Amino acid sequence: MKAVSRTAVAALLLVSSAVAARAEIVVGVVQSQTGPVSSIGLPYVRGTAAGQAYIGEVGGEKFKVIVLDDASDPSTAAKNTRKLIEEDKVDVIMGTAGAPATAALIAVASELKVPVISPTPVPGVPKVDDKPWAVSIPQNPRDMFGIIVDEMKVQNIKTVGFIGFSDAWGDLVYNMTKRAADPVGIEIVTNERYARSDTSVRAQVLKVTAAKPDAFLNGGSGTGGALPLQGLAERGFKGKLYGGPSLINPDFVRLVGSAGEGIVVAAGPIVVLDQLPDTHPTKAMGLKFREAYQKAHGELTKDIFAPYAFDCWLILADAAKRALPNAKPGTPEFRSAMRDAIYSTKELVGTHGIYNYAPESHVGTDRRALVLVQLQGGEWKLYK
């Protein structure tokens, strides 16, 4: 037997240890931990931790999570995404909180062919080599605001005032609502906008009250979503109030106070978990989320956003289990296998809904993912 040099042995051990070390599945998380969207981004980070506490490994491979703060800035989100992919060699990206930053993140990840699971709704995703590389978790915006318009119709509402963010989220709320409202004869009579960082919407509120609509639709989110409602209350607005799930946030409830009383919002069933019948398809997973969150953080939460991130993790873990037999983590082949597995997700039960993806659909939910809730005395109550 020939002797093997110490140098050769050392080199062999170095290569072997590197391969062993990279066997873990690396998840890059870009989130808004500071800045205007942090009231949403921080719960997303906590929900991700709950997901990892619930499923820490699949197929014998552990998950490693790297979290970077995008400071609620789209350019920073794009930069951090590129860093995670090119320097940290992540297998999948999760993020982020704001719609503009999410769009920037998805553009970079798609270009570099790394799959994205987004806890934020996006109206569309780019394709690379005729393939989409991103999916979103939140309820289909068409359904979110379609169910609101259905309720407006029941209430015989004919005109609606709108104030929303001057960004992709505001556009999404307005466009999806208008798409559902036009065919049933409901007119949106104002389309007023404001920046997430604004501290007053007085001018926008005056235009809404001057139009005297039957109802008001809030196109804000998180803490910023309180401003229009506070302004309308000060002006004595008596119409019905509506909004999207992005308003279901403890900071929003605290800030809006009595100005938000009675607002009806389309939301995921996790929001009213204890009010759901035991037969509801997502109730059991909602209870498991609660246990996992308690395990990860030592406390419970009523936040709507942490469960979205938890559902991101469920989809990630399910896809990884199916991708691992086909490729090794840390390779382009595994990233591609993860993309294919994510897009073949079928009837996966989460806290917010039941997920099904296909190449032609980056939104995985249907109306099973929605209930109507109403803010009553500072608490969200099942409405219908």
mmCIF file of C-alpha atoms in Angstrom:
data_model
loop_
_atom_site.group_PDB
_atom_site.id
_atom_site.type_symbol
_atom_site.label_atom_id
_atom_site.label_comp_id
_atom_site.label_asym_id
_atom_site.label_seq_id
_atom_site.Cartn_x
_atom_site.Cartn_y
_atom_site.Cartn_z
ATOM 1 C CA MET A 1 0.000 0.000 0.000
ATOM 2 C CA LYS A 2 1.362 3.407 -0.952
ATOM 3 C CA ALA A 3 1.715 6.021 1.741
ATOM 4 C CA VAL A 4 -0.586 9.001 1.515
ATOM 5 C CA SER A 5 1.047 12.363 2.161
ATOM 6 C CA ARG A 6 -0.067 14.481 5.098
ATOM 7 C CA THR A 7 -0.867 17.269 2.654
ATOM 8 C CA ALA A 8 -3.184 15.024 0.648
ATOM 9 C CA VAL A 9 -4.924 13.795 3.793
ATOM 10 C CA ALA A 10 -5.365 17.352 5.045
ATOM 11 C CA ALA A 11 -6.793 18.447 1.711
ATOM 12 C CA LEU A 12 -9.180 15.494 1.678
ATOM 13 C CA LEU A 13 -10.359 16.268 5.205
ATOM 14 C CA LEU A 14 -10.841 19.936 4.313
ATOM 15 C CA VAL A 15 -13.005 19.092 1.306
ATOM 16 C CA SER A 16 -14.976 16.507 3.284
ATOM 17 C CA SER A 17 -15.636 18.900 6.154
ATOM 18 C CA ALA A 18 -16.727 21.642 3.754
ATOM 19 C CA VAL A 19 -19.229 19.308 2.084
ATOM 20 C CA ALA A 20 -20.532 18.150 5.458
ATOM 21 C CA ALA A 21 -20.824 21.708 6.732
ATOM 22 C CA ARG A 22 -22.837 22.805 3.660
ATOM 23 C CA ALA A 23 -25.304 19.923 3.934
ATOM 24 C CA GLU A 24 -27.675 22.219 5.843
ATOM 25 C CA ILE A 25 -30.411 24.113 4.031
ATOM 26 C CA VAL A 26 -29.635 27.833 4.222
ATOM 27 C CA VAL A 27 -32.596 30.208 4.296
ATOM 28 C CA GLY A 28 -32.040 33.903 3.638
ATOM 29 C CA VAL A 29 -34.575 36.179 5.318
ATOM 30 C CA VAL A 30 -34.791 39.840 4.300
ATOM 31 C CA GLN A 31 -37.145 41.736 6.600
ATOM 32 C CA SER A 32 -38.059 45.275 7.599
ATOM 33 C CA GLN A 33 -36.890 45.268 11.211
ATOM 34 C CA THR A 34 -36.567 49.061 11.246
ATOM 35 C CA GLY A 35 -38.286 51.876 9.353
ATOM 36 C CA PRO A 36 -41.951 52.564 8.525
ATOM 37 C CA VAL A 37 -42.875 48.924 7.801
ATOM 38 C CA SER A 38 -41.191 47.425 10.871
ATOM 39 C CA SER A 39 -44.535 46.929 12.634
ATOM 40 C CA ILE A 40 -45.124 44.250 9.994
ATOM 41 C CA GLY A 41 -41.535 43.116 9.448
ATOM 42 C CA LEU A 42 -40.791 42.323 13.092
ATOM 43 C CA PRO A 43 -43.770 39.956 13.429
ATOM 44 C CA TYR A 44 -42.622 38.274 10.207
ATOM 45 C CA VAL A 45 -39.230 37.608 11.812
ATOM 46 C CA ARG A 46 -40.902 36.180 14.912
ATOM 47 C CA GLY A 47 -43.178 34.014 12.773
ATOM 48 C CA THR A 48 -40.153 32.641 10.945
ATOM 49 C CA ALA A 49 -38.590 31.688 14.279
ATOM 50 C CA ALA A 50 -41.824 29.928 15.249
ATOM 51 C CA GLY A 51 -41.690 27.995 11.989
ATOM 52 C CA GLN A 52 -38.140 26.868 12.669
ATOM 53 C CA ALA A 53 -39.170 25.840 16.191
ATOM 54 C CA TYR A 54 -41.980 23.764 14.675
ATOM 55 C CA ILE A 55 -39.907 22.138 11.903
ATOM 56 C CA GLY A 56 -36.166 22.377 12.504
ATOM 57 C CA GLU A 57 -35.025 19.860 9.909
ATOM 58 C CA VAL A 58 -36.260 17.709 7.036
ATOM 59 C CA GLY A 59 -34.723 14.567 5.610
ATOM 60 C CA GLY A 60 -31.915 14.739 8.151
ATOM 61 C CA GLU A 61 -30.882 18.216 6.969
ATOM 62 C CA LYS A 62 -31.113 21.114 9.420
ATOM 63 C CA PHE A 63 -32.143 24.639 8.482
ATOM 64 C CA LYS A 64 -29.795 27.571 8.932
ATOM 65 C CA VAL A 65 -31.453 31.001 8.890
ATOM 66 C CA ILE A 66 -29.680 34.279 8.069
ATOM 67 C CA VAL A 67 -31.741 37.420 8.734
ATOM 68 C CA LEU A 68 -30.893 40.860 7.298
ATOM 69 C CA ASP A 69 -32.733 44.139 7.911
ATOM 70 C CA ASP A 70 -33.810 46.096 4.816
ATOM 71 C CA ALA A 71 -34.830 49.162 6.909
ATOM 72 C CA SER A 72 -38.121 49.309 4.930
ATOM 73 C CA ASP A 73 -36.133 50.418 1.867
ATOM 74 C CA PRO A 74 -36.489 48.698 -1.555
ATOM 75 C CA SER A 75 -32.887 49.365 -2.596
ATOM 76 C CA THR A 76 -31.582 47.862 0.649
ATOM 77 C CA ALA A 77 -33.888 44.865 0.184
ATOM 78 C CA ALA A 78 -32.407 44.301 -3.272
ATOM 79 C CA LYS A 79 -28.835 44.718 -1.998
ATOM 80 C CA ASN A 80 -29.372 42.331 0.913
ATOM 81 C CA THR A 81 -30.949 39.749 -1.358
ATOM 82 C CA ARG A 82 -27.954 39.838 -3.675
ATOM 83 C CA LYS A 83 -25.578 39.514 -0.710
ATOM 84 C CA LEU A 84 -27.433 36.510 0.695
ATOM 85 C CA ILE A 85 -27.356 34.767 -2.669
ATOM 86 C CA GLU A 86 -23.866 35.636 -3.893
ATOM 87 C CA GLU A 87 -21.970 35.609 -0.577
ATOM 88 C CA ASP A 88 -23.968 33.380 1.761
ATOM 89 C CA LYS A 89 -25.120 30.985 -0.989
ATOM 90 C CA VAL A 90 -28.650 30.667 0.392
ATOM 91 C CA ASP A 91 -30.990 28.056 -1.061
ATOM 92 C CA VAL A 92 -34.177 30.095 -0.733
ATOM 93 C CA ILE A 93 -35.206 33.658 0.131
ATOM 94 C CA MET A 94 -38.078 34.681 2.417
ATOM 95 C CA GLY A 95 -39.220 38.302 2.589
ATOM 96 C CA THR A 96 -40.080 41.079 2.946
ATOM 97 C CA ALA A 97 -42.679 43.392 4.582
ATOM 98 C CA GLY A 98 -43.457 46.280 2.200
ATOM 99 C CA ALA A 99 -44.825 45.680 -1.292
ATOM 100 C CA PRO A 100 -42.188 47.896 -3.032
ATOM 101 C CA ALA A 101 -39.305 46.198 -1.191
ATOM 102 C CA THR A 102 -40.799 42.787 -1.931
ATOM 103 C CA ALA A 103 -40.936 43.574 -5.643
ATOM 104 C CA ALA A 104 -37.274 44.659 -5.563
ATOM 105 C CA LEU A 105 -36.277 41.510 -3.678
ATOM 106 C CA ILE A 106 -38.125 39.225 -6.097
ATOM 107 C CA ALA A 107 -36.528 40.904 -9.118
ATOM 108 C CA VAL A 108 -33.009 40.172 -7.839
ATOM 109 C CA ALA A 109 -33.741 36.628 -6.664
ATOM 110 C CA SER A 110 -35.464 35.746 -9.933
ATOM 111 C CA GLU A 111 -32.527 37.086 -11.929
ATOM 112 C CA LEU A 112 -30.178 34.872 -9.886
ATOM 113 C CA LYS A 113 -32.582 31.897 -9.993
ATOM 114 C CA VAL A 114 -33.241 31.526 -6.286
ATOM 115 C CA PRO A 115 -36.807 30.750 -5.173
ATOM 116 C CA VAL A 116 -38.696 33.281 -3.051
ATOM 117 C CA ILE A 117 -41.533 32.630 -0.608
ATOM 118 C CA SER A 118 -43.074 36.001 0.195
ATOM 119 C CA PRO A 119 -45.306 36.771 3.202
ATOM 120 C CA THR A 120 -46.411 39.937 1.380
ATOM 121 C CA PRO A 121 -48.910 39.950 -1.511
ATOM 122 C CA VAL A 122 -47.503 40.825 -4.923
ATOM 123 C CA PRO A 123 -49.626 41.434 -8.037
ATOM 124 C CA GLY A 124 -47.278 39.543 -10.344
ATOM 125 C CA VAL A 125 -43.858 37.909 -10.534
ATOM 126 C CA PRO A 126 -41.234 38.010 -13.298
ATOM 127 C CA LYS A 127 -40.223 34.933 -15.268
ATOM 128 C CA VAL A 128 -36.661 33.821 -16.012
ATOM 129 C CA ASP A 129 -36.230 31.203 -18.741
ATOM 130 C CA ASP A 130 -40.034 31.158 -18.895
ATOM 131 C CA LYS A 131 -40.276 30.140 -15.218
ATOM 132 C CA PRO A 132 -41.538 32.133 -12.220
ATOM 133 C CA TRP A 133 -39.301 31.958 -9.131
ATOM 134 C CA ALA A 134 -41.545 33.480 -6.459
ATOM 135 C CA VAL A 135 -44.800 32.704 -4.688
ATOM 136 C CA SER A 136 -46.758 34.764 -2.188
ATOM 137 C CA ILE A 137 -48.527 33.527 0.921
ATOM 138 C CA PRO A 138 -51.303 36.055 1.654
ATOM 139 C CA GLN A 139 -54.814 35.543 0.440
ATOM 140 C CA ASN A 140 -55.458 36.234 -3.214
ATOM 141 C CA PRO A 141 -56.013 40.013 -3.461
ATOM 142 C CA ARG A 142 -58.869 39.346 -5.863
ATOM 143 C CA ASP A 143 -60.601 37.316 -3.138
ATOM 144 C CA MET A 144 -59.573 39.676 -0.302
ATOM 145 C CA PHE A 145 -61.427 42.597 -1.787
ATOM 146 C CA GLY A 146 -63.998 40.602 -3.718
ATOM 147 C CA ILE A 147 -65.435 39.383 -0.416
ATOM 148 C CA ILE A 148 -65.465 42.987 0.863
ATOM 149 C CA VAL A 149 -67.377 44.137 -2.227
ATOM 150 C CA ASP A 150 -69.839 41.279 -1.722
ATOM 151 C CA GLU A 151 -70.515 42.622 1.784
ATOM 152 C CA MET A 152 -70.857 46.184 0.460
ATOM 153 C CA LYS A 153 -73.480 44.917 -1.962
ATOM 154 C CA VAL A 154 -75.399 43.231 0.871
ATOM 155 C CA GLN A 155 -75.336 46.555 2.755
ATOM 156 C CA ASN A 156 -76.690 48.372 -0.341
ATOM 157 C CA ILE A 157 -73.610 50.596 -0.600
ATOM 158 C CA LYS A 158 -73.418 52.570 -3.843
ATOM 159 C CA THR A 159 -70.404 54.867 -3.347
ATOM 160 C CA VAL A 160 -67.044 54.327 -1.636
ATOM 161 C CA GLY A 161 -64.266 56.735 -0.685
ATOM 162 C CA PHE A 162 -60.686 55.473 -0.839
ATOM 163 C CA ILE A 163 -57.432 56.589 0.782
ATOM 164 C CA GLY A 164 -54.397 54.337 0.437
ATOM 165 C CA PHE A 165 -50.625 54.220 0.384
ATOM 166 C CA SER A 166 -48.936 55.775 -2.654
ATOM 167 C CA ASP A 167 -47.168 52.527 -3.486
ATOM 168 C CA ALA A 168 -47.777 49.024 -4.803
ATOM 169 C CA TRP A 169 -49.975 48.072 -1.837
ATOM 170 C CA GLY A 170 -52.254 51.068 -2.309
ATOM 171 C CA ASP A 171 -52.481 50.278 -6.024
ATOM 172 C CA LEU A 172 -53.324 46.659 -5.272
ATOM 173 C CA VAL A 173 -56.150 47.508 -2.859
ATOM 174 C CA TYR A 174 -57.648 50.097 -5.200
ATOM 175 C CA ASN A 175 -57.370 48.038 -8.387
ATOM 176 C CA MET A 176 -58.707 44.789 -6.926
ATOM 177 C CA THR A 177 -61.632 46.555 -5.266
ATOM 178 C CA LYS A 178 -62.503 48.506 -8.400
ATOM 179 C CA ARG A 179 -62.351 45.319 -10.469
ATOM 180 C CA ALA A 180 -64.949 43.716 -8.188
ATOM 181 C CA ALA A 181 -67.024 46.875 -7.639
ATOM 182 C CA ASP A 182 -67.528 48.080 -11.214
ATOM 183 C CA PRO A 183 -69.601 45.104 -12.428
ATOM 184 C CA VAL A 184 -72.027 45.398 -9.487
ATOM 185 C CA GLY A 185 -72.553 49.151 -9.781
ATOM 186 C CA ILE A 186 -70.513 50.306 -6.781
ATOM 187 C CA GLU A 187 -68.546 53.482 -7.566
ATOM 188 C CA ILE A 188 -65.230 54.394 -5.934
ATOM 189 C CA VAL A 189 -65.551 58.174 -5.813
ATOM 190 C CA THR A 190 -62.085 59.148 -4.507
ATOM 191 C CA ASN A 191 -58.601 57.750 -5.029
ATOM 192 C CA GLU A 192 -56.457 59.613 -2.516
ATOM 193 C CA ARG A 193 -52.903 58.566 -1.585
ATOM 194 C CA TYR A 194 -50.275 59.191 1.097
ATOM 195 C CA ALA A 195 -46.736 58.024 1.868
ATOM 196 C CA ARG A 196 -46.069 55.413 4.536
ATOM 197 C CA SER A 197 -43.948 57.960 6.402
ATOM 198 C CA ASP A 198 -46.609 60.721 6.397
ATOM 199 C CA THR A 199 -47.958 61.935 9.738
ATOM 200 C CA SER A 200 -51.106 63.648 8.436
ATOM 201 C CA VAL A 201 -53.723 62.929 5.755
ATOM 202 C CA ARG A 202 -55.944 65.947 6.402
ATOM 203 C CA ALA A 203 -56.183 67.030 2.755
ATOM 204 C CA GLN A 204 -57.073 63.524 1.605
ATOM 205 C CA VAL A 205 -59.724 63.149 4.313
ATOM 206 C CA LEU A 206 -61.339 66.456 3.305
ATOM 207 C CA LYS A 207 -61.707 65.203 -0.272
ATOM 208 C CA VAL A 208 -63.356 62.005 0.937
ATOM 209 C CA THR A 209 -65.815 63.763 3.227
ATOM 210 C CA ALA A 210 -66.643 66.272 0.490
ATOM 211 C CA ALA A 211 -67.654 63.369 -1.780
ATOM 212 C CA LYS A 212 -70.077 62.075 0.904
ATOM 213 C CA PRO A 213 -69.635 58.361 0.132
ATOM 214 C CA ASP A 214 -71.729 55.622 1.728
ATOM 215 C CA ALA A 215 -68.581 53.824 2.897
ATOM 216 C CA PHE A 216 -64.818 54.189 3.194
ATOM 217 C CA LEU A 217 -62.132 51.698 2.123
ATOM 218 C CA ASN A 218 -58.735 51.901 3.841
ATOM 219 C CA GLY A 219 -55.771 51.154 1.574
ATOM 220 C CA GLY A 220 -53.117 51.493 4.275
ATOM 221 C CA SER A 221 -51.472 48.904 6.482
ATOM 222 C CA GLY A 222 -49.976 48.525 9.940
ATOM 223 C CA THR A 223 -49.608 51.672 12.026
ATOM 224 C CA GLY A 224 -49.895 53.934 8.981
ATOM 225 C CA GLY A 225 -53.375 52.589 8.346
ATOM 226 C CA ALA A 226 -54.702 54.404 11.427
ATOM 227 C CA LEU A 227 -54.263 57.906 9.965
ATOM 228 C CA PRO A 228 -57.219 58.003 7.529
ATOM 229 C CA LEU A 229 -59.620 56.566 10.098
ATOM 230 C CA GLN A 230 -58.545 59.073 12.736
ATOM 231 C CA GLY A 231 -59.031 61.891 10.248
ATOM 232 C CA LEU A 232 -62.468 60.657 9.211
ATOM 233 C CA ALA A 233 -63.563 60.350 12.844
ATOM 234 C CA GLU A 234 -62.473 63.937 13.502
ATOM 235 C CA ARG A 235 -64.625 65.067 10.560
ATOM 236 C CA GLY A 236 -67.628 63.139 11.859
ATOM 237 C CA PHE A 237 -67.797 60.580 9.049
ATOM 238 C CA LYS A 238 -70.705 58.159 9.667
ATOM 239 C CA GLY A 239 -70.334 55.762 6.725
ATOM 240 C CA LYS A 240 -69.344 52.121 6.979
ATOM 241 C CA LEU A 241 -65.637 51.292 7.210
ATOM 242 C CA TYR A 242 -63.756 48.553 5.348
ATOM 243 C CA GLY A 243 -60.165 47.414 4.944
ATOM 244 C CA GLY A 244 -57.756 44.603 4.141
ATOM 245 C CA PRO A 245 -55.901 42.116 6.356
ATOM 246 C CA SER A 246 -52.856 44.371 6.593
ATOM 247 C CA LEU A 247 -54.750 46.407 9.209
ATOM 248 C CA ILE A 248 -54.903 43.512 11.653
ATOM 249 C CA ASN A 249 -51.969 44.504 13.799
ATOM 250 C CA PRO A 250 -51.809 45.267 17.543
ATOM 251 C CA ASP A 251 -50.113 48.612 16.915
ATOM 252 C CA PHE A 252 -52.859 49.602 14.467
ATOM 253 C CA VAL A 253 -55.570 48.710 16.996
ATOM 254 C CA ARG A 254 -53.767 50.644 19.732
ATOM 255 C CA LEU A 255 -53.244 53.757 17.608
ATOM 256 C CA VAL A 256 -56.608 53.887 15.848
ATOM 257 C CA GLY A 257 -58.607 53.642 19.075
ATOM 258 C CA SER A 258 -62.307 54.371 18.781
ATOM 259 C CA ALA A 259 -61.818 55.774 15.256
ATOM 260 C CA GLY A 260 -61.548 52.206 13.985
ATOM 261 C CA GLU A 261 -64.624 50.908 15.798
ATOM 262 C CA GLY A 262 -66.810 48.826 13.487
ATOM 263 C CA ILE A 263 -64.381 48.508 10.579
ATOM 264 C CA VAL A 264 -64.949 45.266 8.654
ATOM 265 C CA VAL A 265 -61.879 43.532 7.276
ATOM 266 C CA ALA A 266 -61.302 40.417 5.178
ATOM 267 C CA ALA A 267 -58.753 38.318 7.027
ATOM 268 C CA GLY A 268 -57.272 34.893 7.481
ATOM 269 C CA PRO A 269 -59.106 32.591 9.891
ATOM 270 C CA ILE A 270 -56.158 32.612 12.336
ATOM 271 C CA VAL A 271 -57.303 36.079 13.433
ATOM 272 C CA VAL A 272 -60.357 34.620 15.162
ATOM 273 C CA LEU A 273 -58.922 31.174 15.874
ATOM 274 C CA ASP A 274 -60.825 30.585 19.117
ATOM 275 C CA GLN A 275 -64.097 31.664 17.490
ATOM 276 C CA LEU A 276 -63.809 29.122 14.656
ATOM 277 C CA PRO A 277 -65.720 25.845 14.794
ATOM 278 C CA ASP A 278 -63.538 22.783 15.384
ATOM 279 C CA THR A 279 -64.454 21.591 11.893
ATOM 280 C CA HIS A 280 -62.783 24.572 10.211
ATOM 281 C CA PRO A 281 -59.966 23.199 7.993
ATOM 282 C CA THR A 282 -57.251 25.523 9.349
ATOM 283 C CA LYS A 283 -58.087 25.473 13.061
ATOM 284 C CA ALA A 284 -55.798 22.558 14.003
ATOM 285 C CA MET A 285 -52.789 24.180 12.311
ATOM 286 C CA GLY A 286 -53.627 27.478 13.960
ATOM 287 C CA LEU A 287 -53.365 25.796 17.351
ATOM 288 C CA LYS A 288 -50.017 24.256 16.340
ATOM 289 C CA PHE A 289 -48.758 27.710 15.359
ATOM 290 C CA ARG A 290 -49.755 28.998 18.768
ATOM 291 C CA GLU A 291 -47.740 26.223 20.458
ATOM 292 C CA ALA A 292 -44.710 26.824 18.215
ATOM 293 C CA TYR A 293 -44.792 30.585 18.824
ATOM 294 C CA GLN A 294 -44.942 29.987 22.572
ATOM 295 C CA LYS A 295 -41.971 27.622 22.280
ATOM 296 C CA ALA A 296 -39.924 30.118 20.262
ATOM 297 C CA HIS A 297 -40.743 33.296 22.193
ATOM 298 C CA GLY A 298 -42.180 32.325 25.565
ATOM 299 C CA GLU A 299 -45.408 34.211 24.891
ATOM 300 C CA LEU A 300 -48.436 34.212 22.612
ATOM 301 C CA THR A 301 -49.387 36.714 19.906
ATOM 302 C CA LYS A 302 -52.586 37.971 18.317
ATOM 303 C CA ASP A 303 -50.680 39.401 15.366
ATOM 304 C CA ILE A 304 -51.833 38.437 11.876
ATOM 305 C CA PHE A 305 -48.390 38.785 10.291
ATOM 306 C CA ALA A 306 -46.408 36.195 12.264
ATOM 307 C CA PRO A 307 -48.722 33.402 11.001
ATOM 308 C CA TYR A 308 -48.059 34.472 7.391
ATOM 309 C CA ALA A 309 -44.333 33.916 7.959
ATOM 310 C CA PHE A 310 -45.107 30.628 9.727
ATOM 311 C CA ASP A 311 -47.015 29.508 6.629
ATOM 312 C CA CYS A 312 -44.004 30.517 4.507
ATOM 313 C CA TRP A 313 -41.985 28.105 6.624
ATOM 314 C CA LEU A 314 -44.520 25.297 6.213
ATOM 315 C CA ILE A 315 -44.292 25.648 2.433
ATOM 316 C CA LEU A 316 -40.491 25.833 2.620
ATOM 317 C CA ALA A 317 -40.237 22.653 4.720
ATOM 318 C CA ASP A 318 -42.722 20.746 2.581
ATOM 319 C CA ALA A 319 -40.879 21.721 -0.606
ATOM 320 C CA ALA A 320 -37.464 20.890 0.872
ATOM 321 C CA LYS A 321 -38.643 17.399 1.796
ATOM 322 C CA ARG A 322 -39.598 16.784 -1.833
ATOM 323 C CA ALA A 323 -36.537 18.508 -3.325
ATOM 324 C CA LEU A 324 -33.853 16.754 -1.248
ATOM 325 C CA PRO A 325 -34.014 13.406 -3.096
ATOM 326 C CA ASN A 326 -33.225 15.252 -6.327
ATOM 327 C CA ALA A 327 -30.301 17.524 -5.367
ATOM 328 C CA LYS A 328 -27.957 18.625 -2.594
ATOM 329 C CA PRO A 329 -28.384 21.929 -0.726
ATOM 330 C CA GLY A 330 -25.967 24.643 -1.756
ATOM 331 C CA THR A 331 -26.186 23.868 -5.476
ATOM 332 C CA PRO A 332 -28.015 25.485 -8.399
ATOM 333 C CA GLU A 333 -29.720 22.133 -8.907
ATOM 334 C CA PHE A 334 -31.203 22.267 -5.402
ATOM 335 C CA ARG A 335 -32.446 25.817 -5.912
ATOM 336 C CA SER A 336 -34.166 24.707 -9.101
ATOM 337 C CA ALA A 337 -35.585 21.617 -7.384
ATOM 338 C CA MET A 338 -36.902 23.837 -4.593
ATOM 339 C CA ARG A 339 -38.594 26.116 -7.112
ATOM 340 C CA ASP A 340 -40.241 23.134 -8.797
ATOM 341 C CA ALA A 341 -41.333 21.672 -5.451
ATOM 342 C CA ILE A 342 -42.790 24.972 -4.236
ATOM 343 C CA TYR A 343 -44.796 25.348 -7.423
ATOM 344 C CA SER A 344 -46.161 21.800 -7.080
ATOM 345 C CA THR A 345 -47.495 22.360 -3.533
ATOM 346 C CA LYS A 346 -50.956 20.802 -3.228
ATOM 347 C CA GLU A 347 -53.576 21.183 -0.463
ATOM 348 C CA LEU A 348 -51.016 22.173 2.180
ATOM 349 C CA VAL A 349 -52.891 23.317 5.281
ATOM 350 C CA GLY A 350 -51.551 26.457 6.939
ATOM 351 C CA THR A 351 -52.813 28.934 9.505
ATOM 352 C CA HIS A 352 -54.216 31.372 6.953
ATOM 353 C CA GLY A 353 -55.501 28.974 4.333
ATOM 354 C CA ILE A 354 -54.934 25.894 2.214
ATOM 355 C CA TYR A 355 -52.178 26.303 -0.358
ATOM 356 C CA ASN A 356 -52.037 25.136 -3.963
ATOM 357 C CA TYR A 357 -49.500 26.516 -6.436
ATOM 358 C CA ALA A 358 -49.023 26.059 -10.159
ATOM 359 C CA PRO A 359 -46.692 27.664 -12.742
ATOM 360 C CA GLU A 360 -49.531 29.915 -13.858
ATOM 361 C CA SER A 361 -50.475 30.958 -10.304
ATOM 362 C CA HIS A 362 -48.073 32.440 -7.738
ATOM 363 C CA VAL A 363 -50.957 32.955 -5.274
ATOM 364 C CA GLY A 364 -51.843 29.736 -3.483
ATOM 365 C CA THR A 365 -55.125 30.376 -1.669
ATOM 366 C CA ASP A 366 -58.839 30.452 -2.417
ATOM 367 C CA ARG A 367 -61.812 31.769 -0.433
ATOM 368 C CA ARG A 368 -61.316 29.068 2.199
ATOM 369 C CA ALA A 369 -58.535 31.391 3.394
ATOM 370 C CA LEU A 370 -60.859 34.272 4.264
ATOM 371 C CA VAL A 371 -63.392 35.300 6.870
ATOM 372 C CA LEU A 372 -64.868 38.711 7.614
ATOM 373 C CA VAL A 373 -63.963 40.177 10.988
ATOM 374 C CA GLN A 374 -65.002 43.398 12.711
ATOM 375 C CA LEU A 375 -63.160 45.579 15.223
ATOM 376 C CA GLN A 376 -65.331 45.757 18.341
ATOM 377 C CA GLY A 377 -64.051 47.340 21.534
ATOM 378 C CA GLY A 378 -60.425 46.875 20.527
ATOM 379 C CA GLU A 379 -60.873 43.181 19.632
ATOM 380 C CA TRP A 380 -61.387 41.456 16.290
ATOM 381 C CA LYS A 381 -64.634 39.477 16.216
ATOM 382 C CA LEU A 382 -65.909 37.003 13.632
ATOM 383 C CA TYR A 383 -68.389 38.961 11.498
ATOM 384 C CA LYS A 384 -69.511 36.413 8.925
#
